[in-house]
PDB file of C-alpha atoms in Angstrom:
ATOM      1  CA  SER A 131     -40.620  -9.539 -23.850  1.00 83.00           C
ATOM      2  CA  GLN A 132     -40.120  -7.998 -27.185  1.00 85.00           C
ATOM      3  CA  THR A 133     -37.054  -8.475 -29.327  1.00 90.00           C
ATOM      4  CA  ILE A 134     -36.273  -8.608 -32.927  1.00 94.00           C
ATOM      5  CA  HIS A 135     -33.539  -9.966 -34.828  1.00 94.00           C
ATOM      6  CA  GLN A 136     -32.645  -8.666 -38.402  1.00 95.00           C
ATOM      7  CA  TRP A 137     -29.743 -10.492 -40.596  1.00 95.00           C
ATOM      8  CA  PRO A 138     -27.402  -9.932 -42.234  1.00 96.00           C
ATOM      9  CA  ALA A 139     -25.809  -7.563 -40.333  1.00 95.00           C
ATOM     10  CA  THR A 140     -23.516  -6.574 -43.339  1.00 95.00           C
ATOM     11  CA  LEU A 141     -24.153  -7.315 -47.158  1.00 96.00           C
ATOM     12  CA  VAL A 142     -21.729  -6.791 -50.051  1.00 97.00           C
ATOM     13  CA  GLN A 143     -23.354  -7.895 -53.462  1.00 96.00           C
ATOM     14  CA  PRO A 144     -23.557  -6.512 -56.852  1.00 97.00           C
ATOM     15  CA  VAL A 145     -24.528  -4.976 -59.545  1.00 97.00           C
ATOM     16  CA  GLY A 146     -27.576  -7.051 -60.522  1.00 96.00           C
ATOM     17  CA  SER A 147     -27.808  -9.870 -58.621  1.00 97.00           C
ATOM     18  CA  PRO A 148     -30.399 -10.254 -55.440  1.00 97.00           C
ATOM     19  CA  LEU A 149     -30.903  -9.104 -52.328  1.00 96.00           C
ATOM     20  CA  SER A 150     -32.874 -10.303 -48.773  1.00 97.00           C
ATOM     21  CA  LEU A 151     -32.891  -9.274 -45.553  1.00 97.00           C
ATOM     22  CA  GLU A 152     -34.893 -10.508 -42.405  1.00 97.00           C
ATOM     23  CA  CYS A 153     -36.540 -10.337 -39.739  1.00 97.00           C
ATOM     24  CA  THR A 154     -38.127 -11.521 -37.312  1.00 97.00           C
ATOM     25  CA  VAL A 155     -39.871  -9.910 -33.516  1.00 96.00           C
ATOM     26  CA  GLU A 156     -40.358 -13.236 -30.539  1.00 94.00           C
ATOM     27  CA  GLY A 157     -42.699 -11.851 -27.259  1.00 91.00           C
ATOM     28  CA  THR A 158     -45.005 -10.605 -29.365  1.00 88.00           C
ATOM     29  CA  SER A 159     -48.565 -11.764 -32.194  1.00 86.00           C
ATOM     30  CA  ASN A 160     -49.951 -10.283 -34.973  1.00 89.00           C
ATOM     31  CA  PRO A 161     -47.320  -7.631 -34.678  1.00 91.00           C
ATOM     32  CA  ASN A 162     -47.306  -4.487 -37.100  1.00 90.00           C
ATOM     33  CA  LEU A 163     -43.982  -4.807 -39.442  1.00 93.00           C
ATOM     34  CA  TYR A 164     -42.035  -2.312 -41.476  1.00 93.00           C
ATOM     35  CA  TRP A 165     -38.673  -1.941 -43.273  1.00 95.00           C
ATOM     36  CA  TYR A 166     -37.340   1.245 -43.573  1.00 93.00           C
ATOM     37  CA  ARG A 167     -35.067   2.848 -45.664  1.00 93.00           C
ATOM     38  CA  GLN A 168     -31.772   5.403 -44.754  1.00 90.00           C
ATOM     39  CA  ALA A 169     -29.383   5.991 -47.011  1.00 77.00           C
ATOM     40  CA  ALA A 170     -26.522   8.423 -45.862  1.00 68.00           C
ATOM     41  CA  GLY A 171     -27.131  11.260 -45.036  1.00 63.00           C
ATOM     42  CA  ARG A 172     -30.538  10.977 -44.862  1.00 69.00           C
ATOM     43  CA  GLY A 173     -33.490  10.171 -43.304  1.00 80.00           C
ATOM     44  CA  LEU A 174     -35.650   6.926 -42.778  1.00 88.00           C
ATOM     45  CA  GLN A 175     -37.565   5.974 -45.651  1.00 88.00           C
ATOM     46  CA  LEU A 176     -40.940   4.111 -45.041  1.00 89.00           C
ATOM     47  CA  LEU A 177     -40.874   1.453 -47.518  1.00 93.00           C
ATOM     48  CA  PHE A 178     -42.975  -1.380 -46.789  1.00 93.00           C
ATOM     49  CA  TYR A 179     -44.450  -2.035 -43.658  1.00 90.00           C
ATOM     50  CA  SER A 180     -47.339  -4.667 -43.039  1.00 92.00           C
ATOM     51  CA  ILE A 181     -50.500  -4.931 -40.232  1.00 88.00           C
ATOM     52  CA  GLY A 182     -50.959  -8.813 -41.096  1.00 89.00           C
ATOM     53  CA  ILE A 183     -49.607 -12.123 -42.646  1.00 90.00           C
ATOM     54  CA  ASP A 184     -49.874 -11.454 -46.511  1.00 86.00           C
ATOM     55  CA  GLN A 185     -50.814  -7.583 -46.258  1.00 90.00           C
ATOM     56  CA  ILE A 186     -48.146  -5.522 -47.626  1.00 91.00           C
ATOM     57  CA  SER A 187     -48.596  -1.834 -48.102  1.00 89.00           C
ATOM     58  CA  SER A 188     -45.334  -0.718 -50.717  1.00 88.00           C
ATOM     59  CA  GLU A 189     -45.086   2.709 -49.438  1.00 83.00           C
ATOM     60  CA  VAL A 190     -42.402   3.788 -52.695  1.00 80.00           C
ATOM     61  CA  PRO A 191     -42.771   2.333 -56.272  1.00 69.00           C
ATOM     62  CA  GLN A 192     -39.064   0.641 -55.971  1.00 79.00           C
ATOM     63  CA  ASN A 193     -37.031  -2.383 -57.252  1.00 89.00           C
ATOM     64  CA  LEU A 194     -37.864  -4.138 -53.654  1.00 94.00           C
ATOM     65  CA  SER A 195     -40.007  -6.241 -51.806  1.00 95.00           C
ATOM     66  CA  ALA A 196     -40.838  -7.552 -49.411  1.00 96.00           C
ATOM     67  CA  SER A 197     -43.160 -10.600 -48.031  1.00 95.00           C
ATOM     68  CA  ARG A 198     -44.312 -11.317 -44.705  1.00 96.00           C
ATOM     69  CA  PRO A 199     -45.305 -15.098 -45.500  1.00 93.00           C
ATOM     70  CA  GLN A 200     -45.402 -15.527 -40.896  1.00 93.00           C
ATOM     71  CA  ASP A 201     -46.568 -13.691 -38.333  1.00 94.00           C
ATOM     72  CA  ARG A 202     -43.709 -12.557 -36.874  1.00 94.00           C
ATOM     73  CA  GLN A 203     -41.286 -13.163 -39.386  1.00 96.00           C
ATOM     74  CA  PHE A 204     -40.731 -10.047 -42.564  1.00 97.00           C
ATOM     75  CA  ILE A 205     -38.718  -9.725 -45.168  1.00 97.00           C
ATOM     76  CA  LEU A 206     -36.548  -7.448 -48.167  1.00 97.00           C
ATOM     77  CA  SER A 207     -35.900  -8.850 -51.003  1.00 96.00           C
ATOM     78  CA  SER A 208     -35.242  -7.165 -55.002  1.00 96.00           C
ATOM     79  CA  LYS A 209     -34.261  -9.700 -57.863  1.00 95.00           C
ATOM     80  CA  LYS A 210     -31.424  -7.553 -59.409  1.00 96.00           C
ATOM     81  CA  LEU A 211     -30.122  -4.406 -56.960  1.00 96.00           C
ATOM     82  CA  LEU A 212     -29.192  -0.848 -58.217  1.00 94.00           C
ATOM     83  CA  LEU A 213     -25.831   0.677 -57.102  1.00 94.00           C
ATOM     84  CA  SER A 214     -29.056   3.030 -55.633  1.00 91.00           C
ATOM     85  CA  ASP A 215     -30.019   0.247 -53.458  1.00 92.00           C
ATOM     86  CA  SER A 216     -26.758   0.768 -51.404  1.00 92.00           C
ATOM     87  CA  GLY A 217     -27.756   1.412 -47.104  1.00 92.00           C
ATOM     88  CA  PHE A 218     -29.265   1.170 -44.084  1.00 93.00           C
ATOM     89  CA  TYR A 219     -31.643  -0.580 -43.423  1.00 95.00           C
ATOM     90  CA  LEU A 220     -33.712  -0.939 -40.654  1.00 95.00           C
ATOM     91  CA  CYS A 221     -36.693  -3.499 -39.243  1.00 96.00           C
ATOM     92  CA  ALA A 222     -39.441  -2.375 -36.729  1.00 94.00           C
ATOM     93  CA  TRP A 223     -42.753  -2.962 -35.602  1.00 92.00           C
ATOM     94  CA  SER A 224     -45.351  -2.228 -33.412  1.00 89.00           C
ATOM     95  CA  GLU A 225     -47.874  -3.356 -31.718  1.00 83.00           C
ATOM     96  CA  THR A 226     -50.918  -2.956 -33.722  1.00 63.00           C
ATOM     97  CA  VAL A 227     -53.734  -1.191 -35.136  1.00 56.00           C
ATOM     98  CA  LEU A 228     -53.085   1.758 -32.505  1.00 60.00           C
ATOM     99  CA  SER A 229     -52.581   4.585 -33.906  1.00 57.00           C
ATOM    100  CA  GLY A 230     -49.282   6.103 -30.941  1.00 68.00           C
ATOM    101  CA  ASN A 231     -47.460   3.307 -30.487  1.00 75.00           C
ATOM    102  CA  THR A 232     -43.933   2.798 -30.795  1.00 83.00           C
ATOM    103  CA  ILE A 233     -41.882   1.052 -33.131  1.00 88.00           C
ATOM    104  CA  TYR A 234     -39.256  -0.755 -32.270  1.00 90.00           C
ATOM    105  CA  PHE A 235     -36.109  -1.467 -34.438  1.00 93.00           C
ATOM    106  CA  GLY A 236     -34.187  -4.171 -34.874  1.00 93.00           C
ATOM    107  CA  GLU A 237     -29.601  -2.959 -35.417  1.00 93.00           C
ATOM    108  CA  GLY A 238     -29.924  -2.264 -38.853  1.00 93.00           C
ATOM    109  CA  SER A 239     -28.488  -3.978 -41.540  1.00 95.00           C
ATOM    110  CA  TRP A 240     -25.561  -2.183 -43.610  1.00 94.00           C
ATOM    111  CA  LEU A 241     -26.007  -3.235 -48.502  1.00 95.00           C
ATOM    112  CA  THR A 242     -23.928  -2.303 -50.426  1.00 95.00           C
ATOM    113  CA  VAL A 243     -24.049  -2.647 -53.753  1.00 95.00           C
ATOM    114  CA  VAL A 244     -21.151  -2.701 -55.441  1.00 97.00           C
TER     115      VAL A 244
ATOM    116  CA  ALA B  41     -51.207  13.433 -43.746  1.00 77.00           C
ATOM    117  CA  GLN B  42     -48.471  14.483 -41.566  1.00 81.00           C
ATOM    118  CA  SER B  43     -44.981  15.753 -42.563  1.00 88.00           C
ATOM    119  CA  VAL B  44     -41.742  17.002 -39.767  1.00 92.00           C
ATOM    120  CA  THR B  45     -39.426  19.422 -39.859  1.00 93.00           C
ATOM    121  CA  GLN B  46     -35.580  19.919 -38.683  1.00 94.00           C
ATOM    122  CA  LEU B  47     -34.294  22.818 -38.775  1.00 90.00           C
ATOM    123  CA  ASP B  48     -30.398  21.682 -38.402  1.00 93.00           C
ATOM    124  CA  SER B  49     -29.694  19.241 -39.801  1.00 92.00           C
ATOM    125  CA  GLN B  50     -26.074  19.651 -37.312  1.00 95.00           C
ATOM    126  CA  VAL B  51     -25.502  21.342 -33.983  1.00 97.00           C
ATOM    127  CA  PRO B  52     -22.350  21.171 -32.154  1.00 97.00           C
ATOM    128  CA  VAL B  53     -22.244  21.909 -28.352  1.00 98.00           C
ATOM    129  CA  PHE B  54     -19.284  21.623 -25.466  1.00 97.00           C
ATOM    130  CA  GLU B  55     -19.925  18.876 -23.075  1.00 97.00           C
ATOM    131  CA  GLU B  56     -22.376  20.108 -19.576  1.00 97.00           C
ATOM    132  CA  ALA B  57     -23.232  23.565 -21.475  1.00 98.00           C
ATOM    133  CA  PRO B  58     -26.979  23.393 -22.495  1.00 98.00           C
ATOM    134  CA  VAL B  59     -28.395  22.173 -25.913  1.00 98.00           C
ATOM    135  CA  GLU B  60     -31.817  22.614 -27.684  1.00 98.00           C
ATOM    136  CA  LEU B  61     -32.955  19.890 -31.357  1.00 98.00           C
ATOM    137  CA  ARG B  62     -36.192  21.877 -32.866  1.00 98.00           C
ATOM    138  CA  CYS B  63     -39.098  20.083 -34.398  1.00 97.00           C
ATOM    139  CA  ASN B  64     -42.119  21.211 -36.207  1.00 97.00           C
ATOM    140  CA  TYR B  65     -45.040  19.264 -37.650  1.00 95.00           C
ATOM    141  CA  SER B  66     -48.227  19.843 -39.640  1.00 93.00           C
ATOM    142  CA  SER B  67     -51.153  17.642 -39.674  1.00 88.00           C
ATOM    143  CA  SER B  68     -54.694  17.748 -40.040  1.00 85.00           C
ATOM    144  CA  VAL B  69     -55.614  16.567 -36.819  1.00 84.00           C
ATOM    145  CA  SER B  70     -54.393  15.199 -33.918  1.00 85.00           C
ATOM    146  CA  VAL B  71     -50.661  14.152 -33.480  1.00 87.00           C
ATOM    147  CA  TYR B  72     -48.926  11.649 -31.405  1.00 90.00           C
ATOM    148  CA  LEU B  73     -44.823  12.963 -31.049  1.00 93.00           C
ATOM    149  CA  PHE B  74     -42.232  11.283 -31.177  1.00 94.00           C
ATOM    150  CA  TRP B  75     -37.842  11.549 -29.950  1.00 97.00           C
ATOM    151  CA  TYR B  76     -35.539   8.986 -30.866  1.00 96.00           C
ATOM    152  CA  VAL B  77     -32.089   9.027 -30.954  1.00 96.00           C
ATOM    153  CA  GLN B  78     -30.390   6.779 -33.367  1.00 94.00           C
ATOM    154  CA  TYR B  79     -26.417   6.172 -32.055  1.00 92.00           C
ATOM    155  CA  PRO B  80     -23.691   4.829 -35.194  1.00 87.00           C
ATOM    156  CA  ASN B  81     -24.160   2.001 -36.664  1.00 83.00           C
ATOM    157  CA  GLN B  82     -27.614   1.193 -34.841  1.00 88.00           C
ATOM    158  CA  GLY B  83     -31.188   2.054 -35.057  1.00 89.00           C
ATOM    159  CA  LEU B  84     -33.416   3.308 -33.922  1.00 92.00           C
ATOM    160  CA  GLN B  85     -34.477   3.547 -29.773  1.00 93.00           C
ATOM    161  CA  LEU B  86     -37.463   5.748 -28.046  1.00 93.00           C
ATOM    162  CA  LEU B  87     -36.312   8.974 -25.937  1.00 96.00           C
ATOM    163  CA  LEU B  88     -39.879   9.776 -25.336  1.00 95.00           C
ATOM    164  CA  LYS B  89     -42.921  10.183 -26.942  1.00 93.00           C
ATOM    165  CA  TYR B  90     -46.240  12.750 -26.353  1.00 93.00           C
ATOM    166  CA  LEU B  91     -49.787  10.907 -26.304  1.00 88.00           C
ATOM    167  CA  SER B  92     -51.808  12.913 -24.905  1.00 86.00           C
ATOM    168  CA  GLY B  93     -52.190  15.511 -21.210  1.00 88.00           C
ATOM    169  CA  SER B  94     -48.935  17.416 -19.489  1.00 91.00           C
ATOM    170  CA  THR B  95     -47.247  18.474 -22.552  1.00 92.00           C
ATOM    171  CA  LEU B  96     -44.071  18.259 -21.097  1.00 96.00           C
ATOM    172  CA  VAL B  97     -42.481  14.852 -21.119  1.00 96.00           C
ATOM    173  CA  LYS B  98     -40.006  13.274 -19.855  1.00 96.00           C
ATOM    174  CA  GLY B  99     -37.706  10.918 -20.700  1.00 95.00           C
ATOM    175  CA  ILE B 100     -35.033   8.429 -20.756  1.00 94.00           C
ATOM    176  CA  ASN B 101     -31.253   9.916 -20.271  1.00 93.00           C
ATOM    177  CA  GLY B 102     -32.087  13.112 -18.750  1.00 96.00           C
ATOM    178  CA  PHE B 103     -34.263  14.350 -22.129  1.00 97.00           C
ATOM    179  CA  GLU B 104     -37.052  15.700 -21.619  1.00 97.00           C
ATOM    180  CA  ALA B 105     -39.407  17.741 -24.449  1.00 98.00           C
ATOM    181  CA  GLU B 106     -42.246  20.149 -24.703  1.00 96.00           C
ATOM    182  CA  PHE B 107     -45.684  20.087 -26.944  1.00 96.00           C
ATOM    183  CA  ASN B 108     -46.707  23.843 -27.452  1.00 95.00           C
ATOM    184  CA  LYS B 109     -49.696  23.266 -29.749  1.00 93.00           C
ATOM    185  CA  SER B 110     -49.802  26.690 -31.440  1.00 94.00           C
ATOM    186  CA  GLN B 111     -46.020  26.704 -32.406  1.00 95.00           C
ATOM    187  CA  THR B 112     -46.833  23.081 -33.830  1.00 95.00           C
ATOM    188  CA  SER B 113     -43.781  22.355 -32.560  1.00 96.00           C
ATOM    189  CA  PHE B 114     -42.072  20.192 -29.464  1.00 97.00           C
ATOM    190  CA  HIS B 115     -38.453  20.605 -29.471  1.00 98.00           C
ATOM    191  CA  LEU B 116     -36.440  18.238 -27.493  1.00 98.00           C
ATOM    192  CA  ARG B 117     -34.166  19.295 -24.354  1.00 98.00           C
ATOM    193  CA  LYS B 118     -31.128  18.832 -22.122  1.00 98.00           C
ATOM    194  CA  PRO B 119     -29.403  21.774 -20.046  1.00 97.00           C
ATOM    195  CA  SER B 120     -26.147  19.280 -19.712  1.00 97.00           C
ATOM    196  CA  VAL B 121     -25.249  17.565 -22.866  1.00 97.00           C
ATOM    197  CA  HIS B 122     -22.048  14.634 -21.777  1.00 97.00           C
ATOM    198  CA  ILE B 123     -19.620  12.400 -25.549  1.00 96.00           C
ATOM    199  CA  SER B 124     -21.455   9.908 -24.684  1.00 95.00           C
ATOM    200  CA  ASP B 125     -24.552  11.848 -26.324  1.00 97.00           C
ATOM    201  CA  THR B 126     -23.633  12.813 -29.830  1.00 97.00           C
ATOM    202  CA  ALA B 127     -26.113   9.972 -32.010  1.00 96.00           C
ATOM    203  CA  GLU B 128     -28.405  11.124 -34.143  1.00 95.00           C
ATOM    204  CA  TYR B 129     -31.310  11.893 -33.397  1.00 97.00           C
ATOM    205  CA  PHE B 130     -35.017  12.142 -34.983  1.00 96.00           C
ATOM    206  CA  CYS B 131     -38.270  13.581 -34.816  1.00 96.00           C
ATOM    207  CA  ALA B 132     -41.628  11.752 -35.469  1.00 93.00           C
ATOM    208  CA  VAL B 133     -45.598  12.317 -35.679  1.00 90.00           C
ATOM    209  CA  SER B 134     -48.533   9.685 -36.554  1.00 85.00           C
ATOM    210  CA  GLY B 135     -52.044  11.288 -36.860  1.00 80.00           C
ATOM    211  CA  VAL B 136     -54.819   9.879 -34.022  1.00 77.00           C
ATOM    212  CA  GLN B 137     -56.454   7.606 -35.968  1.00 70.00           C
ATOM    213  CA  THR B 138     -58.525   5.422 -34.093  1.00 60.00           C
ATOM    214  CA  SER B 139     -57.078   2.725 -36.058  1.00 61.00           C
ATOM    215  CA  TYR B 140     -52.797   2.163 -37.381  1.00 61.00           C
ATOM    216  CA  ASP B 141     -51.639   5.861 -39.001  1.00 69.00           C
ATOM    217  CA  LYS B 142     -47.571   5.980 -40.123  1.00 77.00           C
ATOM    218  CA  VAL B 143     -44.970   7.098 -38.444  1.00 84.00           C
ATOM    219  CA  ILE B 144     -43.133   9.664 -40.087  1.00 86.00           C
ATOM    220  CA  PHE B 145     -39.492  10.860 -40.024  1.00 90.00           C
ATOM    221  CA  GLY B 146     -37.995  13.825 -39.800  1.00 91.00           C
ATOM    222  CA  PRO B 147     -34.999  13.283 -41.928  1.00 91.00           C
ATOM    223  CA  GLY B 148     -32.395  14.003 -38.228  1.00 93.00           C
ATOM    224  CA  THR B 149     -30.349  15.882 -37.050  1.00 95.00           C
ATOM    225  CA  SER B 150     -26.573  15.072 -35.821  1.00 95.00           C
ATOM    226  CA  LEU B 151     -25.859  15.957 -32.430  1.00 97.00           C
ATOM    227  CA  SER B 152     -21.378  16.442 -31.474  1.00 97.00           C
ATOM    228  CA  VAL B 153     -20.471  17.062 -27.959  1.00 97.00           C
ATOM    229  CA  ILE B 154     -17.079  18.791 -28.208  1.00 97.00           C
ATOM    230  CA  PRO B 155     -15.254  17.333 -24.804  1.00 95.00           C
TER     231      PRO B 155
END
């Protein structure tokens, strides 16, 4: 069966510091991969999605970036964090290409920028 | 492009009472529809989805939803809620395409079950 792992679970970082959140999927190949952000009391905001290695689309202009160095690995990064980057970050995957596929979420990472 | 509206941001309901969480969508193409649940400090879990066929969809934990194309709605219902149903519920939509289409999530409805 497929599993998704996301880490770290909790992170407290000072303003201006770098960020790296990592996500890996097991039990499937060539998945679609996603990064979402959920700010307190708000819904889900799609940040990035990837349909293949080095194929990444950004949905929202921001100081975050994403990379997919391997088929089942998705990394969310920032060179300098802002206070507004605080939130709950969710990695997710779905089977390739076809619409209507279920999105499966990781357990999330809490980021607090202080 | 698709959009999703969840009119109720918070729904309090007494234990064992029925509940309906409302979802309306907008789309220029046919759609797939989803309901997800998020328990505190966890990721989202799929409750049910409508792809085609019967407009009444049954999901996990006793939930069901009905697709109404004329009203562009996909309301979630449960005849008798439990304390454990307290969570955030998200409606989502994607367009029916031959290739990838993004899933758009609504803002969520917080269900609080009162003992």
